[in-house]
XYZ file of C-alpha atoms in Angstrom:
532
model
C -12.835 -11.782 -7.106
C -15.990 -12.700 -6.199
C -17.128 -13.046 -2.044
C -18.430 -16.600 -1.076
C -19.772 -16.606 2.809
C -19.964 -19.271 4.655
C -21.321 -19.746 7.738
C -20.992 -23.401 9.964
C -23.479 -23.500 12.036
C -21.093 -25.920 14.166
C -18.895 -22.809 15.010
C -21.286 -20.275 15.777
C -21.307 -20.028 19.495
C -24.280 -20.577 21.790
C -26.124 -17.111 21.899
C -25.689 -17.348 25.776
C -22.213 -17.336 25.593
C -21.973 -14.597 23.107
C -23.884 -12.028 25.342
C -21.817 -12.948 28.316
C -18.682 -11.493 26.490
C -20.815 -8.367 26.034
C -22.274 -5.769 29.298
C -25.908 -5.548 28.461
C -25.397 -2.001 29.313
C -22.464 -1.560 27.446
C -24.102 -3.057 24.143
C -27.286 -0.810 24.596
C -25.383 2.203 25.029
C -23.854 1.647 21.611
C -26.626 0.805 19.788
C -28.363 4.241 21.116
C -25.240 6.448 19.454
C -25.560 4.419 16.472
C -29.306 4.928 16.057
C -28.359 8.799 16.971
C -25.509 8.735 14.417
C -28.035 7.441 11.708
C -30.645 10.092 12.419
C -33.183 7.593 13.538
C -34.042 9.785 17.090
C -37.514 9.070 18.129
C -36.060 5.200 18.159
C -32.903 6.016 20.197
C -35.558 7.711 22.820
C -37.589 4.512 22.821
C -34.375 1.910 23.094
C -33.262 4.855 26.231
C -36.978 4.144 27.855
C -37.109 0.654 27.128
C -34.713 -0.458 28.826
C -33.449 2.421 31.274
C -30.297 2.734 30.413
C -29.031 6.167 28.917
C -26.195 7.550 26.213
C -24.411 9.637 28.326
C -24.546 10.939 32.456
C -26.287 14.262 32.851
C -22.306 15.547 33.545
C -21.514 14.846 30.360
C -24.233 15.903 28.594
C -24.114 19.148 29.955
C -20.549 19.212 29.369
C -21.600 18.693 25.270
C -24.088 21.460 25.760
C -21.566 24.282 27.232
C -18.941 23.363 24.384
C -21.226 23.592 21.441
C -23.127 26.463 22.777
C -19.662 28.548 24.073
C -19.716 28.549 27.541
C -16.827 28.298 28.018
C -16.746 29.281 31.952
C -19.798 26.748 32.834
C -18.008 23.880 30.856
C -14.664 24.089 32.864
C -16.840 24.736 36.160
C -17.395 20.936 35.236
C -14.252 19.909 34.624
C -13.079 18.730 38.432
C -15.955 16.347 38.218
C -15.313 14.595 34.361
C -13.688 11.118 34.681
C -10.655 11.760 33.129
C -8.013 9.082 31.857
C -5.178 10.727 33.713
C -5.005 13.512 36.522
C -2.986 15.556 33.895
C -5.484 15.784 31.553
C -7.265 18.216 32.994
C -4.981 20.745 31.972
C -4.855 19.673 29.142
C -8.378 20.097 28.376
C -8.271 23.479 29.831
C -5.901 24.530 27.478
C -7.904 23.288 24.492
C -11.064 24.752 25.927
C -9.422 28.238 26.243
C -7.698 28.403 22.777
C -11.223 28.229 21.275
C -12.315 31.207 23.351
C -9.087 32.418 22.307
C -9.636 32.206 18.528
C -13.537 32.868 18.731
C -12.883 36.485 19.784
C -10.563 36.559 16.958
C -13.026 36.083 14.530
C -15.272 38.543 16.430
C -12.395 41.024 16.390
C -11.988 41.249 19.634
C -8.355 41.450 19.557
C -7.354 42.884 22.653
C -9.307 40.801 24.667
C -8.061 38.147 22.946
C -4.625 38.818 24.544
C -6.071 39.401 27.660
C -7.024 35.336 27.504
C -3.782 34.222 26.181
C -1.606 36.252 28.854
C -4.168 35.681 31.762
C -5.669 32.023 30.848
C -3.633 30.296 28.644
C 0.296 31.118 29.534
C -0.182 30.219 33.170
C -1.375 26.565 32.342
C 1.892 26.257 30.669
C 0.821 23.677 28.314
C 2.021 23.168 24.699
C 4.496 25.812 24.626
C 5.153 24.953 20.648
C 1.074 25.605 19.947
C 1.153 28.835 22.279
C 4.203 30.503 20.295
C 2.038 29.733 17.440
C -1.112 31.126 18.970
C 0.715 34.418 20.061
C 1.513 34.839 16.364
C -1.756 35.014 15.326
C -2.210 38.520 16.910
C -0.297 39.854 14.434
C -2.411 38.266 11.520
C -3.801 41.294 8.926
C -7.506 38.966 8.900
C -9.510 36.052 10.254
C -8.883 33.930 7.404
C -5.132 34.224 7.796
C -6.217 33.282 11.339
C -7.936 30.047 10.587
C -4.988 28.973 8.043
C -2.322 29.036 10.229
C -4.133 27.466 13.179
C -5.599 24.736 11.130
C -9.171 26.256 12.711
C -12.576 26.503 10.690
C -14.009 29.144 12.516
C -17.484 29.544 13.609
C -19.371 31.791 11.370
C -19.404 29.483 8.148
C -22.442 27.553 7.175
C -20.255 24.146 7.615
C -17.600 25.389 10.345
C -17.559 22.276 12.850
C -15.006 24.006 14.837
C -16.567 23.513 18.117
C -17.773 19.784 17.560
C -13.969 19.171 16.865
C -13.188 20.523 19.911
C -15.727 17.868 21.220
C -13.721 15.432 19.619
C -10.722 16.588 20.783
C -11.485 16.776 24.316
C -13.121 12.828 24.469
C -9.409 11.322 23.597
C -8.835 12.313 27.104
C -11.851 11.286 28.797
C -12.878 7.595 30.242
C -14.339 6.095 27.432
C -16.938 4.413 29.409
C -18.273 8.164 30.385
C -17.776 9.708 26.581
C -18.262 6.770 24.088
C -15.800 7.450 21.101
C -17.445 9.082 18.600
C -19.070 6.286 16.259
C -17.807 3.171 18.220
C -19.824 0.624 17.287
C -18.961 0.937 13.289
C -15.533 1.016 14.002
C -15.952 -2.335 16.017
C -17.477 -3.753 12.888
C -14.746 -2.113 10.832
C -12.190 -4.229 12.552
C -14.168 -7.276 12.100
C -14.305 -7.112 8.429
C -10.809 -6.281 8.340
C -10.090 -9.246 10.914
C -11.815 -11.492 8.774
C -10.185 -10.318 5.731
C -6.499 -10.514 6.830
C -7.690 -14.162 7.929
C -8.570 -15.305 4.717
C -5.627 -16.438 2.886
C -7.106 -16.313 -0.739
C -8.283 -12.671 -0.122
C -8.400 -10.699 -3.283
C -12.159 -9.342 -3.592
C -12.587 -6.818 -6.880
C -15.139 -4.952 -3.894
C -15.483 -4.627 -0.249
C -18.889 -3.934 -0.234
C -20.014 -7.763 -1.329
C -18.848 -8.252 2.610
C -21.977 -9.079 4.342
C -22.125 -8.212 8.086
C -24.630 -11.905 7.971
C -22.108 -14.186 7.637
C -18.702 -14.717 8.145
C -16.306 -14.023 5.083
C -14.518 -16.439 3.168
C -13.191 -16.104 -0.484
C -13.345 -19.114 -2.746
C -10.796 -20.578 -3.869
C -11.978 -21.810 -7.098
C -11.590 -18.356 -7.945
C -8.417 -18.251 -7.663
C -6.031 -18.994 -10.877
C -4.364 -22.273 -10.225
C -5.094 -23.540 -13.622
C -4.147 -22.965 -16.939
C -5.942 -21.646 -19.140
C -3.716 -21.041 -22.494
C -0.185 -22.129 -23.163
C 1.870 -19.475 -25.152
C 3.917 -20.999 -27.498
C 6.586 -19.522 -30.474
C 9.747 -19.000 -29.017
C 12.154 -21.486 -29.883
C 14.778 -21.984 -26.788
C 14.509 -20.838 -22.851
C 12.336 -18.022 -21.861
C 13.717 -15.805 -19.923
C 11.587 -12.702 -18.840
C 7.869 -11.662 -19.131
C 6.508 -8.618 -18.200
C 3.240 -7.350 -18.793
C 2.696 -4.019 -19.802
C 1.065 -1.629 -17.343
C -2.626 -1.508 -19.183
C -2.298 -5.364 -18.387
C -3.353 -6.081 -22.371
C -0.263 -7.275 -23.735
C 2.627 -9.179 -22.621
C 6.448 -9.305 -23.624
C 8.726 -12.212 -24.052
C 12.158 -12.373 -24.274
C 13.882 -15.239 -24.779
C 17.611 -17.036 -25.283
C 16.575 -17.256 -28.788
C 17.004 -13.826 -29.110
C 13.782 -13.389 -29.856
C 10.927 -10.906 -28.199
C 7.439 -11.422 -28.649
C 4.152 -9.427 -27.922
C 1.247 -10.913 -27.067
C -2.297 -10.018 -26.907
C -3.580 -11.173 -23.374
C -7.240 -10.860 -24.805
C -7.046 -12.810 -27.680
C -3.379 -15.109 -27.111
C -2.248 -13.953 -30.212
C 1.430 -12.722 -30.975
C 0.714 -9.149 -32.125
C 4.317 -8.706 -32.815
C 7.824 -10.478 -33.229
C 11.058 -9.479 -34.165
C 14.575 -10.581 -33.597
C 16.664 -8.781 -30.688
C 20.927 -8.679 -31.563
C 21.671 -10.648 -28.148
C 19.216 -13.678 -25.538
C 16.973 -11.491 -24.139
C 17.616 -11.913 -20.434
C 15.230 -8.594 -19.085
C 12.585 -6.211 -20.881
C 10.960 -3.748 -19.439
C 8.106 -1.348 -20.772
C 7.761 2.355 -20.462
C 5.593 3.855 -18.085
C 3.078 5.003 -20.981
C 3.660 1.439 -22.811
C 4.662 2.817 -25.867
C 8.204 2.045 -26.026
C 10.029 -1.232 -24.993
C 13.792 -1.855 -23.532
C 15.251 -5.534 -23.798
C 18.747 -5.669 -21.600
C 20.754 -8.918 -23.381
C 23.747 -11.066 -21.989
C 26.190 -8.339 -24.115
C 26.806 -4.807 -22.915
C 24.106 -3.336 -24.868
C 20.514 -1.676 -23.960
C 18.076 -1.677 -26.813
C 15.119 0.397 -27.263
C 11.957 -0.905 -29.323
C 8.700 0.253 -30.724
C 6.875 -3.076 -29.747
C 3.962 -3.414 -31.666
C 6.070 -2.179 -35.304
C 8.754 -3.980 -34.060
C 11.228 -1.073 -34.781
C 14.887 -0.851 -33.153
C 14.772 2.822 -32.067
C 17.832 2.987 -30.462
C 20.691 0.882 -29.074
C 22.639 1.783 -25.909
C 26.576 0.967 -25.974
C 28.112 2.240 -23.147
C 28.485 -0.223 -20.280
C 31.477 -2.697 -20.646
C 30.104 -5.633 -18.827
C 26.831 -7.253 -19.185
C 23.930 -5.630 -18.713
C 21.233 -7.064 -16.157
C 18.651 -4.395 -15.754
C 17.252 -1.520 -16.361
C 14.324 0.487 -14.957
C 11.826 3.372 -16.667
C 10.996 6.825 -14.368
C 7.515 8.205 -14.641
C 8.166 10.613 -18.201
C 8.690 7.791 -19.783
C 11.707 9.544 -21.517
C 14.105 8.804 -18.858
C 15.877 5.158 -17.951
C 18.416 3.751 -15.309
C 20.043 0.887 -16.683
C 22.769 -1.366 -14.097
C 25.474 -3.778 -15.399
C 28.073 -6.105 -13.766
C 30.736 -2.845 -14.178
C 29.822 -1.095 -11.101
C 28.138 1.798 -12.191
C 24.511 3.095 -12.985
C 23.953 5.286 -16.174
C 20.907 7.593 -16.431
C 19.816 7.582 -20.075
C 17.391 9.718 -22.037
C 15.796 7.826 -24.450
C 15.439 10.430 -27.287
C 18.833 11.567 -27.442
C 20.588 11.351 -30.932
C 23.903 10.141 -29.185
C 24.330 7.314 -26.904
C 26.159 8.388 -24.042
C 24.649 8.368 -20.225
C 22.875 12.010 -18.643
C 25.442 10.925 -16.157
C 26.501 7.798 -14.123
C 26.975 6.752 -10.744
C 29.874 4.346 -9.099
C 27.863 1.562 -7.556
C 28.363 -1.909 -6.743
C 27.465 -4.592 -9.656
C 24.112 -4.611 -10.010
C 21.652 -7.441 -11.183
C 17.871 -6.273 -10.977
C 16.731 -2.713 -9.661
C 13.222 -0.808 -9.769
C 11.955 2.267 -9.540
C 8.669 3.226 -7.048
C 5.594 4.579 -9.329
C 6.235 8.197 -8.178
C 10.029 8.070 -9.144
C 11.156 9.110 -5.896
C 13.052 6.029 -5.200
C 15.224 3.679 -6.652
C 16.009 -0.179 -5.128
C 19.063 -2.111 -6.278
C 20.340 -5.650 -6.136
C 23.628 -6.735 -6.720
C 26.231 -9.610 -6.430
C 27.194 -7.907 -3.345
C 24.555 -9.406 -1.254
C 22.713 -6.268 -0.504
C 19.829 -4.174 -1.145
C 20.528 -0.599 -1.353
C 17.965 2.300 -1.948
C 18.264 5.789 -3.105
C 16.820 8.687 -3.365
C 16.282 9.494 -6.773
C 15.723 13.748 -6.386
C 15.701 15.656 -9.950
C 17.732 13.017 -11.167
C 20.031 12.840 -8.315
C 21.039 9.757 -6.717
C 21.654 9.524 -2.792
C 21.941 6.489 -0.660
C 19.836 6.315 1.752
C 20.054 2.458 3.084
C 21.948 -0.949 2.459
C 20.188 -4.154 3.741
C 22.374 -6.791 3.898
C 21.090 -10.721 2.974
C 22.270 -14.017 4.063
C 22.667 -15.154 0.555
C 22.760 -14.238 -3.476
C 19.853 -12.126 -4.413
C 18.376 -13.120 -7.772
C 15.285 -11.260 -7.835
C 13.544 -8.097 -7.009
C 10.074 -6.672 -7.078
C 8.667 -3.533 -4.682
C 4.883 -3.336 -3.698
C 2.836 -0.683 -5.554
C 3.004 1.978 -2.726
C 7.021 1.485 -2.637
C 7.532 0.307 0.751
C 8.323 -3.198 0.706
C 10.838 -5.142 -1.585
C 10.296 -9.177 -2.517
C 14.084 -10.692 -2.941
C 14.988 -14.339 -3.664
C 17.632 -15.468 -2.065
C 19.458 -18.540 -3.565
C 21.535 -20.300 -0.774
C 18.600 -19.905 1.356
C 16.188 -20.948 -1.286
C 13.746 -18.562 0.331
C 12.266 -15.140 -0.318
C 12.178 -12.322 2.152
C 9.856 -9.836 1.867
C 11.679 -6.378 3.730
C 9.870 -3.382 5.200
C 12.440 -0.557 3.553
C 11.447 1.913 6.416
C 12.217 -0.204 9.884
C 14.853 -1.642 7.583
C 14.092 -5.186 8.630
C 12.296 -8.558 7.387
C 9.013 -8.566 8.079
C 8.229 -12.506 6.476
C 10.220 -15.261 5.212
C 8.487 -17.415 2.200
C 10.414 -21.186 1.904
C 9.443 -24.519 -0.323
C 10.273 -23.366 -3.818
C 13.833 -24.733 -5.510
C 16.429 -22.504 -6.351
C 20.319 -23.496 -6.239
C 22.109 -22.887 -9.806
C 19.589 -20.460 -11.528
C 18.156 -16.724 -11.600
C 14.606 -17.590 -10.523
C 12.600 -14.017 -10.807
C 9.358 -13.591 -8.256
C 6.599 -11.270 -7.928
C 3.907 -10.005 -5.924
C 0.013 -10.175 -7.034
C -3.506 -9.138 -6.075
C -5.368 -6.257 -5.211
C -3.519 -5.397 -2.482
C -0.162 -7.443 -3.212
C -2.223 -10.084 -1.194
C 0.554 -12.843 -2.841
C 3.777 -13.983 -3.035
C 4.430 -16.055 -6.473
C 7.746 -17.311 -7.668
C 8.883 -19.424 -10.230
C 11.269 -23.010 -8.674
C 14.326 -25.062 -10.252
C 11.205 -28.456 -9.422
C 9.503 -26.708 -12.626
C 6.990 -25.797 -10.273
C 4.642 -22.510 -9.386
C 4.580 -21.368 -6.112
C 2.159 -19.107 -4.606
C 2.124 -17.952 -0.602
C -0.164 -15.476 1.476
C 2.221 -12.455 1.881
C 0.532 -11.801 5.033
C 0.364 -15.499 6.442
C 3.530 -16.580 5.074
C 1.276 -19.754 4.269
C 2.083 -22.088 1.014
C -1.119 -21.654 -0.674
C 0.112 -23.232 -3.653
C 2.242 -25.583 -5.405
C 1.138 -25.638 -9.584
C 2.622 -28.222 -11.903
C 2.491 -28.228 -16.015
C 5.775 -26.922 -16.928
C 8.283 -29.554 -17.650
C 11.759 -27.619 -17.326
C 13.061 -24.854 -14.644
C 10.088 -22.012 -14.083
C 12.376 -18.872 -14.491
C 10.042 -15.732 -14.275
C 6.699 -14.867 -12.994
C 4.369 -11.978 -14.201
C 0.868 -10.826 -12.588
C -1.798 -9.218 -15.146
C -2.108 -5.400 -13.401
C -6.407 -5.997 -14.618
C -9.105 -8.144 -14.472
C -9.651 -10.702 -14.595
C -7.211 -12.003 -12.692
C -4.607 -13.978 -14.516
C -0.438 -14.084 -14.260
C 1.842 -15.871 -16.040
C 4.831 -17.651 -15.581
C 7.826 -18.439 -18.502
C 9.981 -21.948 -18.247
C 12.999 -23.154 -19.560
C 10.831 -25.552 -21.782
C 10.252 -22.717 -23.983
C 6.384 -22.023 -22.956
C 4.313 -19.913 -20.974
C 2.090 -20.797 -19.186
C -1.225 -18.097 -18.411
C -2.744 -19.045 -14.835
C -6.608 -18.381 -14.565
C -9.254 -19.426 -12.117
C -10.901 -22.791 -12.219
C -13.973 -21.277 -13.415
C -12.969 -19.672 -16.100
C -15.092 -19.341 -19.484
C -11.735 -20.015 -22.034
C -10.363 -23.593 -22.468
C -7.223 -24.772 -21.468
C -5.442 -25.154 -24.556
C -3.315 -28.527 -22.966
């Protein structure tokens, strides 16, 4: 997505009242360590003579000097006089200060006098006991570079060690800032601007950072945005069900309670391939690699396609209720499916019979997915609850059951695994969970949902949006981070049951209806014709 900025000049505050939020001082001080960081010298020594003020005191500059020249003596001689954060610190310090004199003889090979500063200097501060038992070890060590792996510690003698300037580093987290500026302040104050003014905008979903200007303030436009449509997919013949697009984000599958499944093209809106499934379609899902296709149907059967020759492969008959989901790990060879029975089977596709790798009592289950490394595994059920697992060379362990306030209908996890999108009917809400604090972390209300399974999803670059299909034959859409409606999209003319984002640009989803179309969503401005 494209950045617009906008600037109203009848926000911008008075440049009076701007500086008097700001020391004079302060800001100049800042400005001189950027210039520094940027190499530009000669002008940090003109900005210091201009206008009087200076970087650092002379304590702390000689402080900088002593460390990065090894001093060590001189720089503690100072340290009674350093503005420290907390009286404790100083200790502190003293201990970091004399582990580098510590190591640095070391890598001289000055062993025993080495030991002579660790028993002498270092014990009696009685700091860090952990990182001294540690530091006694390294003694023993056969070489230097065995030295610098197990201390984490790049040494002095290579052309790029930075050893001491980390101890630098170290040392300022304990120091008044005002005396030892952070170490490149002033970009990190812009940093959390941009990001500020990112979160803030509610259609955020920029293709690049870098078309943030620091000249304005940022605002994405919302014609960019897809809240129209651009194509209407028509062929099936009764309710669609599910739509998933495959992970390349080029084609898209269909399945549908006229037991039909249909590819599509999402360059071109073309069907690339159709073929007739035994059972309704209620759930598809592709392979990690997209080469192979499973459609879950309201019998007790798993089927296993070649999508684009339209081949049965293989058909799974082992469950003996329904079966509602199923979910690929990374090979690609490997499958969980769930059913209404109460267990999970583990299925490798390519084997010549069809019973399970093994299986797993559980409670019913209705959706589940799997995080993009395979390490985890989220469930839904009729229970009420989400549980996760870890999924560990093909072992399942539960590790965590969130309980809901209502029957959960749909499930979809963020790309980095850590948050899970549920629908809850009775509530007619979605609650988007943190599955590490174990809690909500935001609540989504206004779409319909009372009699049927309504599926939702997440979209964006950065899962920026919360969109879910309503019993209103409506498309919502809501900031996941504002909680904010953004949306409300109208054009389907029976119940919207599933909603699918397109993984690539440009930036599209699509959403499947009861009315036996689907609907692709595009921005305003986009370049193909709506084919209404």
């Amino acid at each position: 997505m494209q950045i617009t900025k906008r600037t109203s000049p009848s926000k911008q505050q008075p440049q009076s009242a701007i500086s008097s939020l700001v020391k004079k001082e302060d800001l100049v001080r800042l400005m001189l360590q950027s210039l520094i960081d940027l190499g530009y010298n000669e002008a940090a020594e003109c900005l210091q003579r201009e206008s009087g003020f200076t970087l650092e005191s002379d304590l702390i500059v000689r402080l900088r000097t002593y460390i990065l020249g090894g001093q060590w003596q001189l720089a503690e001689d100072l340290l009674p006089n350093i503005p420290f954060t907390n009286v404790e610190n100083l200790s502190t310090v003293q201990f970091l200060i004399r582990q580098q004199k510590f190591l640095e003889l070391l890598e001289e090979g000055e062993a025993m006098q080495a030991l002579h500063v660790l028993r002498t200097e270092i014990t009696p501060l009685g700091e860090n006991t952990q990182r001294l038992h540690l530091l006694t070890s390294l003694v023993l060590c056969s070489s230097i570079e065995d030295v610098m792996e197990q201390a984490s510690w790049d040494g002095t003698k290579r052309p790029n060690s930075t050893s001491r300037q980390q101890l630098l580093n170290d040392i300022q987290h304990y120091v008044d800032p005002t005396a030892m500026i952070p170490k490149q302040r002033l970009f990190q104050l812009i940093h959390q601007a941009v990001e500020y003014q990112k979160r803030s905008c509610l259609y955020h979903n920029p293709t690049d950072d870098c078309d943030i200007s620091l000249f304005s303030d940022h605002l994405c436009d919302k014609a960019l945005f897809p809240t129209k449509t651009i194509k209407i997919l028509t062929g099936h013949t009764d309710e669609i069900w599910h739509v998933a697009y495959s992970h390349d984000g080029k084609h898209l599958a269909s399945v549908s309670k006229d037991k039909t499944c249909i590819i599509w093209d999402m360059d071109t809106f073309e069907k690339v391939q159709s073929f007739v499934n035994e059972e309704s379609g209620s759930y598809c899902s592709w392979s990690p690699d997209d080469t192979k296709l499973l459609i879950c149907g309201i019998d007790f059967a798993i089927r296993l396609w070649d999508p684009f020759l339209g081949i049965l492969l293989q058909t799974f008959a082992f469950h003996k209720d329904q079966v509602t989901s199923c979910a690929w790990l990374p090979d690609s060879e490997h499958f969980i499916s769930g059913a209404c029975e109460k267990i999970l089977c583990l299925w490798h596709c390519q084997q010549s019979h069809v019973q399970p790798v093994t299986q797993w009592p559980v409670q019913r289950t209705t959706d589940m997915k799997i995080t993009a490394d395979g390490s985890r595994l989220v469930t839904i059920g009729m229970d009420k609850c989400i549980n996760v697992y870890d999924l560990e060379d093909l072992q399942l362990t539960e590790i965590a059951r969130l309980e809901e306030e209502g029957t959960i209908t749909s499930l979809t996890l963020t790309k980095n695994g850590r948050y899970a999108l549920v629908n809850v009917q009775e509530l007619q809400e979605l609650h988007l969970w943190d599955l590490e604090t174990r809690q909500i972390v935001h609540k989504y209300a206004g779409q319909k949902q009372l009699t049927f399974i309504i599926r939702s999803t997440l979209g964006g670059r950065n899962d920026s949006f919360v969109i879910s299909g309503s019993e209103d034959n409506r498309v919502y859409i809501w900031s996941r981070e504002h909680e904010t409606l953004l949306e409300e999209l109208e054009g389907h003319e029976n119940t919207v049951n599933c909603i699918s984002w397109r993984p690539i640009e440009p930036i599209q989803f699509v959403s499947a209806s009861d009315d036996q179309t689907i609907r692709v969503w595009g921005s305003p401005q986009h370049t193909i014709a709506s084919s209404q």
